[in-house]
XYZ file of C-alpha atoms in Angstrom:
704
model
C 241.903 -69.624 45.809
C 239.612 -66.545 44.739
C 240.003 -63.706 46.728
C 236.372 -62.817 46.635
C 234.969 -65.832 48.938
C 232.481 -63.940 50.784
C 228.997 -64.740 49.297
C 226.178 -62.634 50.542
C 222.436 -63.554 49.764
C 220.346 -60.490 50.107
C 217.027 -61.532 48.955
C 217.621 -61.997 45.430
C 220.668 -60.404 45.332
C 224.034 -61.976 45.618
C 226.710 -60.281 46.580
C 231.375 -61.236 45.920
C 233.518 -60.120 48.402
C 236.987 -60.146 49.779
C 238.099 -59.585 53.184
C 240.188 -56.528 52.205
C 236.657 -55.265 50.418
C 235.109 -54.760 54.426
C 237.357 -52.584 55.128
C 235.568 -50.011 52.695
C 232.846 -47.580 53.724
C 231.024 -48.510 50.558
C 230.849 -52.269 51.973
C 230.292 -51.067 55.032
C 226.875 -49.240 54.004
C 225.996 -52.637 52.006
C 226.609 -54.632 54.832
C 224.449 -52.072 57.067
C 221.639 -52.873 54.916
C 222.139 -56.668 54.778
C 222.227 -57.024 58.650
C 218.550 -55.363 58.655
C 217.503 -57.738 56.243
C 219.068 -60.889 57.992
C 220.999 -61.908 55.025
C 222.894 -65.175 54.524
C 226.739 -65.156 54.355
C 228.997 -68.209 53.939
C 232.736 -67.957 53.076
C 233.562 -70.280 49.971
C 237.217 -70.780 50.956
C 236.303 -74.580 51.064
C 233.482 -75.075 47.544
C 232.892 -78.963 48.806
C 231.859 -77.426 52.424
C 231.447 -73.542 52.097
C 231.540 -72.162 56.043
C 228.402 -70.221 57.263
C 228.854 -67.143 58.792
C 226.713 -64.099 60.108
C 226.747 -60.434 60.231
C 227.708 -58.880 63.843
C 227.428 -55.069 64.246
C 230.277 -54.329 66.236
C 229.997 -50.193 67.148
C 226.286 -48.526 66.976
C 228.035 -44.864 66.056
C 229.328 -45.054 63.395
C 227.557 -48.320 62.726
C 230.416 -50.955 61.637
C 230.117 -54.086 60.917
C 231.917 -57.731 60.629
C 231.593 -61.129 60.033
C 231.603 -64.012 62.437
C 231.813 -67.716 61.578
C 229.507 -69.649 62.963
C 230.252 -72.117 65.993
C 231.080 -75.650 64.088
C 232.391 -73.665 60.832
C 235.863 -74.561 59.396
C 237.765 -72.828 57.082
C 240.299 -74.051 54.495
C 243.779 -73.431 56.102
C 244.742 -70.902 53.216
C 241.348 -68.897 53.665
C 242.620 -65.458 53.039
C 240.982 -64.494 55.912
C 244.163 -65.716 57.891
C 245.928 -62.928 56.117
C 244.057 -60.063 57.912
C 245.984 -58.511 60.665
C 245.332 -59.671 64.496
C 245.330 -57.934 67.732
C 248.795 -58.210 69.329
C 247.857 -60.112 72.441
C 246.720 -62.706 70.061
C 249.583 -62.736 67.193
C 251.325 -65.485 69.220
C 248.565 -68.041 68.841
C 248.350 -70.600 66.126
C 245.887 -70.084 63.172
C 242.238 -70.441 64.927
C 239.806 -72.017 62.811
C 236.934 -70.725 65.270
C 238.092 -67.573 65.812
C 235.864 -64.065 65.491
C 237.636 -62.563 62.122
C 238.027 -59.994 60.136
C 237.485 -56.994 62.097
C 238.303 -53.629 60.057
C 241.882 -52.686 61.291
C 240.495 -48.974 62.145
C 238.292 -50.275 65.158
C 239.288 -50.408 68.477
C 237.382 -52.753 69.619
C 238.664 -55.727 68.655
C 236.698 -58.858 69.101
C 238.184 -61.743 71.324
C 239.644 -64.558 69.132
C 238.772 -68.122 70.854
C 240.392 -71.142 69.954
C 238.370 -74.975 70.528
C 241.296 -77.068 71.347
C 239.861 -80.583 71.651
C 242.509 -82.858 72.767
C 243.076 -86.822 72.020
C 243.082 -89.636 74.223
C 246.921 -90.017 74.242
C 247.026 -85.882 75.040
C 245.444 -86.375 78.124
C 247.133 -87.138 81.234
C 246.623 -91.031 82.834
C 243.628 -90.024 85.133
C 241.879 -88.239 82.681
C 242.238 -90.818 80.035
C 241.284 -93.501 82.989
C 237.442 -91.136 83.299
C 237.378 -90.666 79.630
C 237.593 -94.504 78.712
C 235.362 -95.634 81.209
C 232.687 -97.132 79.712
C 229.837 -98.460 81.577
C 228.619 -98.600 85.265
C 228.630 -95.884 87.338
C 231.506 -93.488 87.972
C 232.493 -89.856 89.864
C 235.399 -87.879 88.731
C 236.361 -85.885 91.276
C 237.990 -82.576 89.083
C 239.923 -79.857 90.706
C 239.659 -76.030 89.381
C 241.146 -76.101 85.949
C 241.690 -79.416 85.749
C 240.790 -79.812 82.234
C 237.029 -81.598 82.831
C 235.401 -80.024 79.650
C 238.156 -81.737 77.976
C 237.954 -85.253 79.456
C 234.219 -84.936 79.281
C 234.391 -84.116 75.182
C 237.154 -86.906 74.847
C 234.617 -89.111 76.682
C 231.750 -89.011 74.534
C 233.865 -89.158 71.530
C 235.048 -92.652 73.001
C 231.850 -94.002 73.331
C 231.029 -93.083 70.072
C 234.209 -94.793 68.907
C 233.021 -97.880 70.911
C 229.793 -98.164 68.949
C 227.572 -96.243 71.210
C 225.080 -94.317 68.778
C 225.150 -90.557 69.867
C 221.525 -90.461 70.354
C 222.018 -92.818 73.580
C 224.199 -90.292 75.259
C 222.935 -87.584 77.392
C 224.878 -85.047 78.579
C 223.818 -82.379 81.749
C 225.286 -78.903 82.410
C 224.599 -75.929 84.975
C 224.009 -73.393 82.743
C 222.565 -73.093 79.451
C 226.180 -71.318 78.368
C 227.895 -74.350 79.307
C 225.694 -76.506 76.977
C 226.032 -74.104 73.916
C 229.996 -74.444 74.807
C 229.981 -78.039 75.019
C 228.184 -78.723 71.871
C 230.700 -76.334 70.150
C 233.582 -78.593 71.211
C 231.871 -81.534 70.339
C 230.962 -80.821 67.329
C 234.832 -79.583 66.371
C 235.836 -83.033 67.725
C 233.415 -85.264 65.678
C 231.763 -83.450 63.793
C 228.162 -83.911 62.430
C 227.599 -87.466 64.389
C 227.650 -84.741 67.915
C 224.561 -83.284 66.374
C 222.703 -86.654 67.743
C 223.726 -86.373 71.379
C 221.317 -84.749 74.133
C 223.187 -81.690 75.724
C 221.431 -79.385 78.072
C 220.515 -78.335 81.541
C 218.725 -80.814 84.080
C 215.787 -78.777 83.960
C 215.755 -78.201 80.042
C 215.841 -82.380 79.817
C 212.777 -82.311 82.606
C 211.027 -79.722 80.927
C 211.428 -81.592 77.199
C 210.140 -85.078 79.514
C 207.387 -82.928 81.054
C 205.464 -80.509 78.414
C 204.203 -83.296 76.177
C 202.492 -84.817 79.262
C 200.202 -81.401 79.899
C 197.288 -80.385 78.446
C 197.009 -77.953 75.986
C 195.695 -74.935 78.547
C 198.334 -75.742 80.566
C 201.819 -73.257 80.618
C 204.738 -72.814 81.892
C 205.365 -69.764 84.206
C 208.959 -68.049 83.527
C 208.773 -65.824 86.194
C 206.522 -66.379 89.793
C 206.952 -63.218 91.088
C 203.773 -61.197 90.125
C 201.912 -64.585 91.460
C 203.526 -64.647 94.616
C 202.970 -61.038 94.993
C 199.313 -61.632 94.917
C 199.474 -64.198 97.457
C 201.338 -62.069 99.703
C 198.483 -59.319 99.089
C 195.364 -59.243 101.758
C 192.922 -61.842 100.941
C 189.731 -60.496 99.300
C 186.956 -61.825 97.094
C 189.102 -60.770 94.114
C 192.247 -62.556 95.968
C 191.001 -65.405 97.588
C 194.219 -66.927 97.699
C 196.103 -63.843 99.400
C 197.483 -64.701 102.786
C 198.797 -61.029 103.943
C 202.312 -59.524 103.753
C 203.590 -62.448 106.007
C 207.004 -62.431 104.338
C 209.192 -59.925 102.324
C 208.329 -60.838 98.828
C 212.356 -61.326 97.969
C 212.426 -63.742 100.970
C 209.127 -65.896 99.697
C 210.216 -66.199 96.207
C 214.026 -67.575 97.222
C 212.212 -69.660 100.265
C 209.822 -71.569 98.006
C 212.675 -72.031 95.378
C 214.607 -73.485 97.898
C 211.859 -75.899 99.356
C 211.335 -77.069 95.995
C 215.112 -77.854 95.099
C 214.847 -79.761 98.556
C 211.921 -81.815 96.936
C 209.606 -80.400 99.861
C 205.781 -79.996 99.431
C 204.317 -77.078 101.497
C 203.159 -79.638 104.583
C 206.770 -80.172 104.809
C 207.724 -76.953 105.668
C 206.681 -74.674 108.706
C 204.814 -71.273 108.737
C 204.632 -68.735 107.602
C 206.500 -70.510 104.334
C 203.996 -73.182 104.415
C 200.809 -70.951 104.174
C 202.455 -68.683 101.384
C 203.760 -71.952 99.708
C 200.346 -73.660 99.822
C 198.618 -70.844 98.607
C 201.099 -70.246 95.705
C 200.697 -73.776 94.263
C 196.664 -73.431 94.726
C 196.992 -70.277 92.339
C 199.389 -72.032 90.212
C 196.498 -74.786 89.801
C 193.661 -72.534 89.453
C 195.643 -70.799 86.293
C 197.091 -73.952 85.155
C 200.300 -72.834 85.246
C 203.926 -74.571 86.620
C 206.950 -72.756 87.064
C 210.457 -73.219 86.325
C 211.216 -75.626 89.385
C 207.777 -77.947 88.976
C 209.599 -79.295 85.554
C 212.070 -81.592 88.015
C 209.514 -82.426 90.448
C 206.357 -83.424 88.280
C 208.902 -85.406 86.381
C 209.728 -87.132 89.112
C 206.425 -87.665 89.800
C 205.472 -88.935 86.841
C 208.561 -91.418 86.543
C 206.989 -93.029 90.089
C 202.924 -93.144 88.985
C 203.138 -93.280 85.014
C 204.894 -96.781 83.739
C 204.801 -96.001 80.233
C 206.511 -92.855 80.982
C 209.252 -94.185 83.194
C 209.831 -96.945 80.525
C 209.992 -94.585 77.571
C 212.440 -92.230 79.055
C 214.368 -94.612 80.640
C 215.184 -96.252 77.725
C 215.861 -92.984 75.757
C 219.266 -92.728 76.934
C 221.818 -95.471 77.425
C 224.542 -93.146 78.960
C 223.880 -90.256 81.147
C 226.958 -87.589 82.118
C 226.251 -84.699 84.493
C 228.920 -81.663 85.270
C 229.153 -79.641 88.219
C 227.711 -82.603 89.965
C 228.612 -80.765 93.056
C 225.824 -78.079 92.275
C 222.938 -80.288 92.317
C 220.114 -80.127 94.489
C 218.105 -82.787 96.260
C 215.266 -82.652 93.560
C 217.954 -83.083 90.582
C 219.628 -86.055 92.512
C 215.931 -88.056 92.693
C 215.185 -87.004 89.320
C 218.840 -88.576 87.949
C 218.375 -91.791 89.726
C 214.785 -92.244 88.283
C 216.499 -91.781 84.814
C 219.579 -93.950 85.080
C 217.320 -96.679 87.163
C 217.517 -99.081 84.638
C 221.400 -98.927 83.385
C 223.064 -97.476 86.690
C 225.435 -95.625 83.593
C 225.388 -92.391 85.661
C 228.998 -90.689 85.276
C 229.209 -87.289 87.530
C 231.997 -84.828 87.467
C 231.822 -82.210 90.255
C 234.473 -80.712 93.264
C 232.609 -80.163 96.222
C 235.463 -77.795 97.054
C 233.865 -75.567 94.705
C 230.347 -75.974 95.715
C 228.635 -72.553 96.247
C 224.841 -72.739 95.691
C 223.572 -73.647 98.984
C 221.059 -71.271 98.825
C 219.576 -72.444 95.788
C 219.505 -75.974 97.483
C 222.903 -77.541 96.126
C 224.235 -80.256 98.530
C 227.840 -80.832 98.474
C 227.161 -83.972 100.422
C 225.665 -85.255 97.587
C 229.252 -86.752 96.274
C 229.325 -88.560 99.122
C 226.156 -89.742 99.007
C 226.833 -91.053 95.314
C 229.266 -93.516 96.477
C 226.975 -94.879 99.338
C 224.471 -95.377 96.607
C 226.602 -96.488 93.899
C 229.509 -98.460 96.272
C 231.004 -100.313 93.106
C 231.034 -96.913 91.323
C 234.607 -95.916 89.803
C 235.935 -93.224 91.414
C 238.580 -90.673 89.852
C 240.758 -87.809 90.819
C 241.631 -84.903 88.441
C 244.310 -82.767 90.521
C 246.661 -80.739 88.165
C 245.316 -77.536 87.675
C 246.737 -76.229 84.142
C 244.762 -72.924 84.998
C 246.725 -71.238 87.406
C 250.381 -71.335 88.260
C 251.606 -72.703 91.317
C 251.383 -69.519 93.787
C 247.985 -68.930 93.159
C 247.162 -72.940 93.331
C 248.888 -72.811 96.814
C 246.777 -70.092 97.909
C 243.863 -71.774 97.248
C 244.810 -74.898 98.626
C 245.471 -72.728 102.173
C 242.054 -71.292 102.215
C 240.280 -74.268 101.606
C 242.139 -76.360 104.209
C 239.968 -74.361 106.780
C 236.946 -76.824 105.677
C 239.204 -80.093 106.338
C 237.050 -82.912 107.775
C 234.140 -81.559 105.683
C 235.202 -82.273 102.006
C 236.578 -85.269 99.912
C 240.516 -84.565 100.365
C 242.646 -84.476 97.557
C 246.143 -82.923 96.990
C 245.890 -80.064 93.890
C 249.154 -79.239 92.203
C 249.995 -76.902 89.518
C 250.998 -77.526 85.730
C 253.511 -74.913 85.719
C 255.398 -72.295 88.014
C 254.822 -68.830 88.884
C 256.243 -66.418 86.145
C 258.738 -63.445 87.043
C 255.831 -60.812 85.748
C 253.207 -62.293 87.284
C 251.589 -60.384 90.373
C 249.672 -62.396 93.677
C 249.669 -59.398 96.521
C 247.383 -58.669 99.254
C 246.418 -54.999 99.131
C 244.892 -53.254 102.137
C 243.877 -49.945 101.935
C 241.790 -47.332 104.400
C 238.687 -47.201 102.873
C 236.736 -48.798 99.963
C 236.662 -45.632 97.956
C 240.348 -46.061 97.760
C 240.183 -49.801 97.155
C 238.005 -49.456 93.950
C 240.894 -46.250 92.932
C 243.844 -49.153 93.640
C 242.070 -51.274 91.302
C 241.480 -48.650 88.482
C 244.792 -47.501 88.798
C 246.553 -50.701 88.776
C 244.358 -51.848 86.011
C 245.464 -48.679 83.939
C 249.352 -49.891 84.777
C 248.671 -53.320 83.835
C 247.181 -52.415 80.493
C 250.607 -51.284 79.395
C 251.418 -55.129 78.745
C 248.901 -54.590 75.504
C 246.542 -57.521 77.022
C 242.696 -56.623 75.959
C 240.518 -55.584 79.047
C 238.162 -58.415 79.131
C 241.485 -60.405 80.451
C 240.588 -58.128 83.423
C 237.821 -59.153 86.102
C 236.802 -57.805 89.418
C 234.912 -59.797 91.745
C 232.923 -59.238 94.734
C 230.708 -60.791 97.112
C 227.570 -59.082 96.710
C 226.314 -57.040 93.533
C 225.949 -53.950 95.747
C 229.532 -53.612 95.788
C 229.751 -52.707 91.872
C 228.960 -49.009 92.194
C 232.348 -48.050 93.395
C 233.801 -49.785 91.010
C 231.530 -48.502 87.875
C 232.368 -45.020 89.070
C 236.456 -45.816 89.513
C 236.528 -47.291 85.878
C 234.063 -44.890 84.436
C 236.141 -42.067 85.779
C 239.321 -42.668 84.228
C 237.993 -44.049 80.920
C 238.243 -47.664 81.268
C 235.572 -49.911 79.630
C 233.950 -52.145 81.809
C 230.722 -54.494 81.706
C 228.522 -55.774 84.666
C 227.748 -59.171 83.800
C 224.601 -60.955 85.056
C 223.442 -57.976 87.238
C 221.814 -54.653 86.562
C 223.970 -51.739 86.912
C 223.768 -50.237 90.452
C 221.899 -47.109 89.189
C 219.282 -49.216 87.222
C 218.361 -51.926 89.375
C 214.558 -51.955 90.317
C 214.710 -49.864 94.115
C 217.693 -47.914 93.194
C 215.603 -46.004 90.152
C 212.686 -45.349 92.187
C 214.476 -43.169 94.553
C 216.163 -41.521 91.642
C 212.856 -41.023 89.692
C 211.497 -39.247 92.852
C 214.488 -36.626 92.388
C 213.953 -36.576 89.020
C 210.193 -35.789 89.620
C 211.510 -32.663 91.374
C 213.514 -31.283 88.730
C 211.255 -32.113 85.884
C 207.018 -32.728 85.927
C 206.888 -32.839 82.080
C 207.426 -36.844 81.762
C 204.395 -38.909 83.005
C 206.225 -41.868 82.273
C 208.475 -40.895 85.240
C 206.273 -39.930 87.912
C 203.075 -42.087 87.220
C 204.956 -45.152 88.225
C 205.614 -43.400 91.406
C 201.928 -42.971 92.281
C 201.279 -45.961 93.847
C 205.032 -46.499 95.539
C 204.785 -46.820 98.222
C 201.116 -47.826 97.984
C 198.664 -44.898 98.180
C 195.761 -46.924 97.120
C 195.402 -44.406 94.210
C 192.574 -46.370 91.757
C 194.400 -47.497 88.415
C 191.587 -45.348 86.664
C 193.095 -42.248 88.092
C 196.436 -43.061 87.185
C 195.520 -43.317 83.560
C 193.681 -40.331 84.069
C 196.311 -37.982 85.265
C 198.962 -39.727 82.794
C 196.797 -37.796 79.869
C 196.265 -34.846 81.771
C 199.797 -34.272 82.911
C 201.273 -32.777 86.197
C 198.557 -30.382 86.169
C 196.196 -33.334 86.553
C 198.088 -34.525 89.552
C 198.272 -31.359 91.416
C 194.843 -30.846 91.030
C 193.299 -34.539 91.980
C 192.706 -35.179 95.656
C 193.462 -38.824 95.480
C 197.028 -37.815 94.382
C 197.644 -34.919 97.414
C 199.646 -37.338 99.232
C 202.059 -37.615 96.338
C 202.412 -34.194 95.349
C 202.835 -33.132 99.205
C 205.704 -35.499 99.248
C 207.519 -33.918 95.666
C 206.997 -30.386 97.312
C 208.910 -31.515 100.810
C 211.665 -32.986 98.614
C 211.840 -29.745 96.542
C 212.724 -27.976 99.670
C 215.327 -30.400 100.437
C 218.561 -29.055 98.366
C 221.074 -31.630 99.235
C 220.382 -35.088 97.510
C 221.913 -37.100 100.167
C 219.563 -35.573 102.878
C 216.624 -35.746 100.487
C 217.064 -39.635 99.797
C 217.117 -39.729 103.935
C 214.156 -38.128 104.276
C 212.287 -39.982 101.333
C 213.449 -43.603 102.691
C 212.666 -42.734 106.406
C 209.252 -40.565 105.375
C 207.872 -43.913 103.100
C 209.730 -46.876 104.328
C 207.900 -48.891 102.073
C 210.151 -47.572 99.300
C 212.987 -49.548 100.270
C 210.899 -53.072 100.273
C 214.075 -55.189 98.687
C 216.291 -53.997 101.312
C 217.710 -56.696 103.618
C 218.474 -55.858 106.693
C 221.363 -58.561 107.342
C 223.093 -57.458 104.462
C 226.515 -55.918 105.051
C 226.417 -53.124 102.712
C 222.880 -52.034 101.994
C 221.698 -50.401 98.697
C 220.256 -47.653 100.072
C 223.599 -46.580 102.138
C 225.304 -46.834 99.287
C 223.129 -44.768 97.129
C 223.255 -42.195 100.035
C 226.888 -42.370 100.000
C 227.239 -41.761 96.236
C 225.026 -38.384 97.163
C 226.668 -37.080 99.728
C 229.682 -36.269 97.096
C 227.251 -33.587 95.294
C 225.829 -30.216 96.826
C 222.116 -30.143 94.680
C 219.792 -33.073 93.642
C 220.520 -31.824 89.697
C 224.406 -32.208 89.916
C 223.751 -35.660 91.375
C 221.492 -36.723 88.618
C 223.650 -35.514 86.002
C 226.548 -37.752 87.637
C 223.949 -40.322 87.397
C 222.918 -39.821 84.237
C 226.780 -40.015 82.821
C 227.389 -43.089 84.852
C 224.396 -44.471 82.999
C 225.456 -43.488 79.727
C 229.087 -44.887 80.067
C 227.480 -48.350 81.100
C 225.573 -48.445 77.912
C 228.470 -47.622 75.700
C 229.026 -50.731 73.469
C 232.345 -52.528 73.862
C 233.402 -55.739 73.028
C 236.544 -55.601 75.175
C 235.719 -54.615 78.679
C 236.579 -55.474 82.176
C 234.437 -57.819 83.603
C 232.831 -56.743 86.942
C 230.487 -59.515 88.678
C 229.769 -61.548 91.741
C 232.299 -64.642 92.690
C 228.863 -66.501 91.974
C 228.615 -65.405 88.542
C 232.377 -65.745 88.006
C 231.996 -70.150 88.229
C 233.584 -71.632 85.282
C 235.206 -68.560 84.135
C 239.150 -67.343 84.225
C 241.174 -64.438 83.293
C 244.809 -63.604 83.323
C 244.478 -60.805 86.028
C 241.656 -61.260 88.950
C 240.586 -58.638 91.606
C 238.932 -60.014 94.598
C 237.195 -57.339 96.484
C 236.034 -56.658 99.902
C 238.037 -59.242 101.912
C 236.952 -57.986 105.296
C 235.065 -59.844 107.782
C 231.068 -59.798 107.930
C 231.710 -59.049 103.712
C 233.586 -62.174 102.495
C 232.635 -64.102 105.030
C 229.540 -62.729 104.725
C 227.780 -61.644 108.044
C 225.023 -64.274 107.544
C 227.370 -66.966 106.891
C 229.740 -67.281 109.857
C 229.374 -70.471 111.250
C 228.726 -74.016 110.335
C 228.094 -75.062 106.762
C 226.987 -71.404 105.819
C 230.793 -70.566 106.565
C 232.138 -73.353 104.807
C 230.398 -72.249 101.716
C 231.416 -68.739 102.181
C 235.363 -70.736 102.162
C 234.531 -72.223 98.969
C 233.467 -69.319 97.705
C 236.926 -67.653 98.231
C 238.332 -70.807 96.940
C 236.452 -70.300 93.662
C 236.985 -66.562 93.878
C 241.218 -67.203 94.096
C 241.081 -70.033 90.886
C 239.732 -68.042 88.332
C 243.188 -66.629 88.256
C 245.681 -67.465 85.289
C 248.618 -65.145 86.072
C 247.621 -61.913 88.243
C 245.714 -61.999 91.531
C 244.836 -59.114 93.846
C 243.051 -59.763 97.219
C 241.962 -56.337 98.478
C 240.703 -55.291 101.940
C 239.800 -52.036 103.077
C 239.159 -50.792 106.977
C 236.315 -48.904 106.443
C 233.481 -50.152 104.419
C 230.458 -47.072 104.486
C 230.748 -45.831 108.282
C 231.787 -49.124 109.478
C 235.113 -50.643 110.532
C 235.988 -54.085 109.541
C 238.868 -56.676 110.451
C 240.666 -58.469 107.837
C 238.638 -61.523 106.523
C 239.433 -64.847 108.490
C 240.713 -65.971 104.774
C 243.605 -63.653 103.978
C 244.523 -63.973 107.801
C 244.698 -67.653 106.653
C 247.268 -66.979 103.725
C 249.684 -64.776 106.077
C 249.859 -67.175 108.632
């Protein structure tokens, strides 16, 4: 086989390279040019089926590039890329046709190497095989955490195709776009080109596909409803006839309207003040001819019920409908699915009510029982073997979720393997939340000596405000981290406003900083005045009578030397600055910001620290500890998991201490525990902020 099997087409030029060539600085310069021009790259290790690849930049300074195999590319077993050295943590693995490969060995940040394993029917366990070979009629699969449900779903699609079902007749619905892409990759690895005809996507994307052709050309879909709901919450006027005034907080209104739509409720079916805001929002949308994200499903349901041609066309489109993460389905999605399968009844759902954690979005774990009432003849299969976690972690999860006994489908989950002698499962109690974060950082450095990559570690917490302490502790010790799915604490919208006020006291030369503050909180400075002073600079601000109140605020802040006292004065003087503050949150972002600032004597020293943390958070890194809320961790797994804040009022949350809300907190704790494969740390402090807290009932249940 020719060692120069990499073909790079850049415009009319064609370059042939070997994998060894990628290590040279000359070729790196060439790849930089090709990266900017969007070059086409193929590996010619298999001349009959060249493998499509693409360039990826893995370091910004100095610019460094590698080659990555496209999701469904499969290299020849003798491809020279397999002779490249790999990260020690992956050296024991088998050859990986789907790995990210060919990183020059002088790069420290090795990319993760993942392997797509698709078991055959014979390799499934009995329960998985029973589910995978179900062909016609309704079926519900109750799949415990780590029980191999995705492998079973892929096996079922492959089984249907092998049984003569046309791939285009199969629809698989996932909860997220990421899950849809992962399922697509695994299906293509299993069945090849035939898998491209299978429709895989979220329920919303399927509804969008149905609805958009029915809309007029002048209608559009609104990606973010915030500005429209803000307008509704303004005072009514001639320019704003749909305004109802500030009868709700913006965040509350956004989530309440989304929840009502998830519950398939119209404005007439909810009470004030939501009814007033919801109705005005719908009227404004109709006037502007827009639909929002949640409207897709509701509009599809209406079309199913009112348009016979629409209903006939889409009920005939897919003969087999599969739904993953069914426990997170809401009422509107359930009604949509029932309409879709009305003709065939071939609805195959997979879920686990023990892992239903999206009640605030309208998810109904009770739909698992509703499914059996709706389809009493349905087959029911239990997947209860956890292949992810060892027996001690599985037992801890079982003991926590048993607190919900009597309100969930009973099952006995067992582990496929026992705990190894080197694994750690530990409850850690400390005095303060700062000590909690410091323990995690110290333990990460200790565990890192085993050679495992940083991205095999995760820190999970109940609310995103908790990320600050971990960001600071890890940055202080030089540990790379990535905040998943959320803005870094110091870059969140409201925190940034406070910081920009402090920045303005130190430097008034940048209009892009202070111009955003002129009407925050509302000072009713006309937009033409804002533009005028932007052009004129800070002297124009000081001299303009409309800006006097703002200038007085900055002058007063300048006279307060300590940053914590400056922030406290600012939020006390202008409470409108903290419009997103939820008084029911156990840890408030303003308090967390003040706590951080209290360690510094001057505003300038605090801002230097903040800038350093922001800079650290933006450093390019392909291998980093994962920081995220438990909700964001759903469907993921790591070798080592730290679960933070296991104290009453935090986990469980202070707003969720009774009834179904508490049961969802219990499921949230169960999800956090079952993300760990080997090492699990359950963390609790006695003090969070200035409040003393009791140990979480979930930890108490484990210790009894």
